[in-house]
Amino acid sequence: HGLPRVLILVLILLMMLGALISSVQWINQQDRMLLGFLVAALMLMMLFGGYKLGSLTRNEENQNLFEKLADQIRTRKTAEKVAKEQTIRLLKQQTAIQAFTKNSTHTKQNTSEIFKEIAQISAETLNVERASIWLLNLSEQQDEQQLECIDLYIKSQKLHTIAQPLLAKELPEYFKFISKHRVMAVNDVMKHAATIEFKQGYVQENNIGAMLDGSIWLNGKMIGAVCYEHVGDAREWTLDEQSFV
């Protein structure tokens, strides 16, 4: 805002110069008129330049104001979208848990049917392509331990099947991690130490981009895991999804 002040000062000086010219006696009338015309022209140019400069400044200020307002609106809309998506997820998760609780009272179901139900409902709830349940064998030798697939549900095919066992000697980092943590949220399987071991074969064959695993515990011991696999690119698992698992 220093430039408008400079323009005002220059205009004052030009006005003073015009007054000085008109008072000087030794300048003839014709030259005095010419100089006065030049001073007037300069004043008009300065006034027009100041107006244009002021317009540019106002436009820039308005643009900055509009950009700030747009950012606030986008931020608010993003927050509203995130809150809405979280509410929908929580409602789906609550419905799933209620279904698990209700169906667990049905004594007619055998263990296999219960596992299938858990895999299918949770796959739909988390919107993942693959959901599986694994149990750890009872071998005391750590390098002989393996997770055996009890049920693998493929959502797009509505198919229940099984997968090959996971061997501890081939996946040492994964077994170490899953045995120490309740939840393993991997947004990108190619960047996490516990899942990069899968990159040869299993992950590539099934186009898995992200994994969300929860360890199963009984009497203080890890006895298995539930595994949710997102097919495609990486995926960021939310805290409520991790809590649901």
Short mmCIF file of C-alpha atoms in Angstrom, two decimals:
data_model
loop_
_atom_site.label_atom_id
_atom_site.label_comp_id
_atom_site.label_asym_id
_atom_site.label_seq_id
_atom_site.Cartn_x
_atom_site.Cartn_y
_atom_site.Cartn_z
CA HIS A 1 0.00 0.00 0.00
CA GLY A 2 3.09 2.26 -0.23
CA LEU A 3 2.62 2.96 -3.95
CA PRO A 4 -0.70 4.88 -3.66
CA ARG A 5 0.96 7.18 -1.12
CA VAL A 6 3.81 7.80 -3.56
CA LEU A 7 1.30 8.61 -6.30
CA ILE A 8 -0.47 11.11 -4.05
CA LEU A 9 2.86 12.74 -3.23
CA VAL A 10 3.78 12.96 -6.93
CA LEU A 11 0.38 14.51 -7.72
CA ILE A 12 0.90 17.14 -5.03
CA LEU A 13 4.33 17.92 -6.45
CA LEU A 14 2.87 18.24 -9.95
CA MET A 15 0.18 20.60 -8.66
CA MET A 16 2.85 22.66 -6.95
CA LEU A 17 4.85 22.65 -10.17
CA GLY A 18 1.78 23.86 -12.11
CA ALA A 19 1.26 26.68 -9.63
CA LEU A 20 4.92 27.61 -9.86
CA ILE A 21 4.80 27.73 -13.66
CA SER A 22 1.76 29.98 -13.65
CA SER A 23 3.50 32.42 -11.28
CA VAL A 24 6.77 32.69 -13.17
CA GLN A 25 6.79 35.95 -15.11
CA TRP A 26 9.72 35.38 -17.50
CA ILE A 27 7.97 32.44 -19.24
CA ASN A 28 5.82 33.66 -22.11
CA GLN A 29 2.14 32.86 -22.33
CA GLN A 30 2.48 30.19 -25.03
CA ASP A 31 5.19 28.24 -23.17
CA ARG A 32 3.29 28.61 -19.95
CA MET A 33 0.21 27.08 -21.57
CA LEU A 34 2.29 24.23 -23.02
CA LEU A 35 3.92 23.47 -19.70
CA GLY A 36 0.57 23.64 -17.97
CA PHE A 37 -0.84 21.22 -20.50
CA LEU A 38 2.06 18.82 -19.91
CA VAL A 39 1.61 19.04 -16.14
CA ALA A 40 -2.13 18.41 -16.52
CA ALA A 41 -1.44 15.46 -18.82
CA LEU A 42 1.01 14.02 -16.29
CA MET A 43 -1.54 14.46 -13.51
CA LEU A 44 -4.20 12.65 -15.57
CA MET A 45 -1.75 9.86 -16.33
CA MET A 46 -0.86 9.57 -12.65
CA LEU A 47 -4.52 9.55 -11.66
CA PHE A 48 -5.33 6.88 -14.25
CA GLY A 49 -2.30 4.83 -13.21
CA GLY A 50 -3.29 5.09 -9.56
CA TYR A 51 -6.81 3.99 -10.41
CA LYS A 52 -5.56 0.98 -12.36
CA LEU A 53 -3.06 0.12 -9.63
CA GLY A 54 -5.80 0.38 -7.03
CA SER A 55 -8.03 -1.87 -9.13
CA LEU A 56 -5.27 -4.47 -9.44
CA THR A 57 -4.64 -4.33 -5.71
CA ARG A 58 -8.36 -4.72 -4.96
CA ASN A 59 -8.64 -7.59 -7.43
CA GLU A 60 -5.67 -9.33 -5.84
CA GLU A 61 -7.12 -8.86 -2.36
CA ASN A 62 -10.50 -10.14 -3.53
CA GLN A 63 -8.85 -13.13 -5.20
CA ASN A 64 -6.95 -13.96 -2.01
CA LEU A 65 -10.18 -13.60 -0.03
CA PHE A 66 -12.06 -15.88 -2.42
CA GLU A 67 -9.26 -18.46 -2.31
CA LYS A 68 -9.28 -18.47 1.49
CA LEU A 69 -13.06 -18.83 1.49
CA ALA A 70 -12.86 -21.68 -1.05
CA ASP A 71 -10.22 -23.44 1.08
CA GLN A 72 -12.46 -23.15 4.14
CA ILE A 73 -15.42 -24.55 2.19
CA ARG A 74 -13.33 -27.43 0.82
CA THR A 75 -11.98 -28.18 4.30
CA ARG A 76 -15.48 -28.17 5.76
CA LYS A 77 -16.82 -30.37 2.98
CA THR A 78 -13.92 -32.79 3.39
CA ALA A 79 -14.54 -32.97 7.15
CA GLU A 80 -18.25 -33.54 6.57
CA LYS A 81 -17.50 -36.26 4.02
CA VAL A 82 -15.05 -38.00 6.38
CA ALA A 83 -17.54 -37.81 9.26
CA LYS A 84 -20.33 -39.20 7.07
CA GLU A 85 -18.17 -42.06 5.82
CA GLN A 86 -17.10 -42.88 9.38
CA THR A 87 -20.72 -42.90 10.56
CA ILE A 88 -21.67 -45.32 7.78
CA ARG A 89 -18.74 -47.59 8.64
CA LEU A 90 -19.56 -47.59 12.35
CA LEU A 91 -23.21 -48.45 11.65
CA LYS A 92 -22.14 -51.36 9.43
CA GLN A 93 -19.68 -52.56 12.06
CA GLN A 94 -22.30 -52.35 14.81
CA THR A 95 -24.76 -54.32 12.67
CA ALA A 96 -22.12 -57.00 12.02
CA ILE A 97 -21.26 -57.34 15.71
CA GLN A 98 -24.95 -57.63 16.57
CA ALA A 99 -25.26 -60.38 13.95
CA PHE A 100 -22.27 -62.23 15.43
CA THR A 101 -23.71 -61.92 18.94
CA LYS A 102 -27.16 -63.08 17.85
CA ASN A 103 -25.93 -66.01 15.79
CA SER A 104 -23.50 -67.19 18.47
CA THR A 105 -26.50 -68.32 20.52
CA HIS A 106 -27.57 -70.76 17.79
CA THR A 107 -26.32 -74.12 19.06
CA LYS A 108 -27.21 -75.80 15.77
CA GLN A 109 -24.25 -74.18 14.00
CA ASN A 110 -21.00 -76.12 13.90
CA THR A 111 -17.56 -74.52 14.09
CA SER A 112 -17.05 -74.54 10.33
CA GLU A 113 -20.32 -72.68 9.73
CA ILE A 114 -19.45 -70.09 12.38
CA PHE A 115 -16.05 -69.43 10.76
CA LYS A 116 -17.67 -69.04 7.34
CA GLU A 117 -20.21 -66.61 8.73
CA ILE A 118 -17.55 -64.51 10.44
CA ALA A 119 -15.42 -64.36 7.28
CA GLN A 120 -18.34 -63.46 5.01
CA ILE A 121 -20.01 -60.83 7.20
CA SER A 122 -16.75 -59.12 8.10
CA ALA A 123 -15.61 -59.08 4.45
CA GLU A 124 -18.84 -57.29 3.51
CA THR A 125 -18.51 -54.93 6.46
CA LEU A 126 -14.92 -53.93 5.68
CA ASN A 127 -15.53 -54.04 1.91
CA VAL A 128 -12.55 -56.26 1.19
CA GLU A 129 -12.25 -58.86 -1.53
CA ARG A 130 -10.67 -61.58 0.63
CA ALA A 131 -11.30 -62.50 4.28
CA SER A 132 -9.77 -65.54 5.94
CA ILE A 133 -9.42 -67.23 9.31
CA TRP A 134 -6.26 -69.08 10.32
CA LEU A 135 -5.35 -71.26 13.29
CA LEU A 136 -1.84 -71.94 14.55
CA ASN A 137 -0.69 -75.54 14.78
CA LEU A 138 0.45 -76.85 18.15
CA SER A 139 4.07 -77.55 17.25
CA GLU A 140 6.49 -76.47 19.98
CA GLN A 141 9.28 -75.95 17.45
CA GLN A 142 8.99 -72.35 16.32
CA ASP A 143 10.44 -72.99 12.87
CA GLU A 144 7.84 -75.73 12.34
CA GLN A 145 4.89 -73.52 13.24
CA GLN A 146 2.35 -72.75 10.58
CA LEU A 147 -0.97 -71.02 10.23
CA GLU A 148 -3.58 -73.27 8.66
CA CYS A 149 -6.47 -71.71 6.74
CA ILE A 150 -9.85 -72.65 8.18
CA ASP A 151 -11.87 -70.56 5.73
CA LEU A 152 -11.16 -68.10 2.94
CA TYR A 153 -14.07 -66.05 1.62
CA ILE A 154 -13.75 -64.37 -1.79
CA LYS A 155 -16.40 -61.64 -1.90
CA SER A 156 -16.75 -61.10 -5.65
CA GLN A 157 -17.35 -64.82 -6.19
CA LYS A 158 -19.28 -65.39 -2.96
CA LEU A 159 -16.99 -68.38 -2.58
CA HIS A 160 -15.76 -70.16 0.56
CA THR A 161 -12.51 -72.03 0.06
CA ILE A 162 -9.13 -72.49 1.78
CA ALA A 163 -5.56 -71.36 1.10
CA GLN A 164 -2.16 -73.00 1.51
CA PRO A 165 -0.66 -72.94 5.04
CA LEU A 166 1.65 -70.09 6.01
CA LEU A 167 5.00 -71.41 7.26
CA ALA A 168 6.88 -69.60 10.00
CA LYS A 169 10.28 -70.49 8.52
CA GLU A 170 9.29 -68.77 5.26
CA LEU A 171 7.63 -65.75 6.89
CA PRO A 172 9.62 -65.07 10.09
CA GLU A 173 8.89 -61.31 10.24
CA TYR A 174 5.17 -61.82 9.74
CA PHE A 175 4.96 -64.47 12.47
CA LYS A 176 7.03 -62.31 14.82
CA PHE A 177 4.79 -59.28 14.27
CA ILE A 178 1.44 -61.07 14.45
CA SER A 179 2.43 -62.85 17.65
CA LYS A 180 3.24 -59.54 19.38
CA HIS A 181 0.44 -57.28 18.16
CA ARG A 182 -3.32 -57.49 18.34
CA VAL A 183 -3.76 -55.76 14.99
CA MET A 184 -1.46 -55.46 11.99
CA ALA A 185 -2.62 -52.67 9.67
CA VAL A 186 -0.55 -52.61 6.48
CA ASN A 187 -1.51 -49.88 4.02
CA ASP A 188 0.99 -51.07 1.40
CA VAL A 189 2.18 -54.68 1.49
CA MET A 190 5.30 -53.79 -0.47
CA LYS A 191 6.53 -51.33 2.16
CA HIS A 192 5.89 -53.12 5.47
CA ALA A 193 8.57 -55.37 6.96
CA ALA A 194 5.99 -57.96 8.09
CA THR A 195 4.39 -58.39 4.66
CA ILE A 196 7.18 -57.74 2.18
CA GLU A 197 8.02 -61.44 2.60
CA PHE A 198 4.76 -62.20 0.77
CA LYS A 199 5.74 -60.33 -2.38
CA GLN A 200 6.94 -63.46 -4.12
CA GLY A 201 3.94 -65.49 -5.14
CA TYR A 202 0.96 -65.04 -2.84
CA VAL A 203 0.60 -61.25 -2.93
CA GLN A 204 1.35 -60.89 -6.63
CA GLU A 205 -0.81 -63.82 -7.67
CA ASN A 206 -3.83 -62.39 -5.85
CA ASN A 207 -3.07 -58.70 -6.60
CA ILE A 208 -3.14 -57.78 -2.91
CA GLY A 209 -2.31 -54.16 -2.13
CA ALA A 210 -3.08 -53.89 1.60
CA MET A 211 -3.67 -56.21 4.55
CA LEU A 212 -5.44 -55.84 7.87
CA ASP A 213 -4.81 -58.76 10.25
CA GLY A 214 -5.97 -59.38 13.79
CA SER A 215 -4.38 -62.00 16.02
CA ILE A 216 -6.60 -64.47 17.92
CA TRP A 217 -5.67 -65.02 21.57
CA LEU A 218 -6.70 -67.66 24.11
CA ASN A 219 -5.44 -67.80 27.70
CA GLY A 220 -2.64 -65.37 26.92
CA LYS A 221 -1.41 -67.23 23.84
CA MET A 222 -1.73 -66.36 20.17
CA ILE A 223 -3.60 -69.24 18.52
CA GLY A 224 -4.50 -67.82 15.12
CA ALA A 225 -5.38 -64.80 13.03
CA VAL A 226 -8.10 -63.22 10.95
CA CYS A 227 -6.84 -61.70 7.73
CA TYR A 228 -8.48 -59.11 5.46
CA GLU A 229 -6.89 -58.47 2.10
CA HIS A 230 -7.63 -55.47 -0.11
CA VAL A 231 -7.17 -56.27 -3.80
CA GLY A 232 -5.70 -53.55 -6.00
CA ASP A 233 -3.70 -50.52 -4.91
CA ALA A 234 -2.65 -49.55 -1.40
CA ARG A 235 -5.38 -48.71 1.11
CA GLU A 236 -5.28 -46.71 4.33
CA TRP A 237 -7.03 -48.58 7.14
CA THR A 238 -8.99 -46.32 9.48
CA LEU A 239 -8.83 -46.60 13.26
CA ASP A 240 -12.45 -47.78 13.48
CA GLU A 241 -11.69 -50.57 10.96
CA GLN A 242 -8.71 -51.65 13.05
CA SER A 243 -10.86 -51.57 16.21
CA PHE A 244 -13.54 -53.65 14.48
CA VAL A 245 -11.00 -56.34 13.60
#
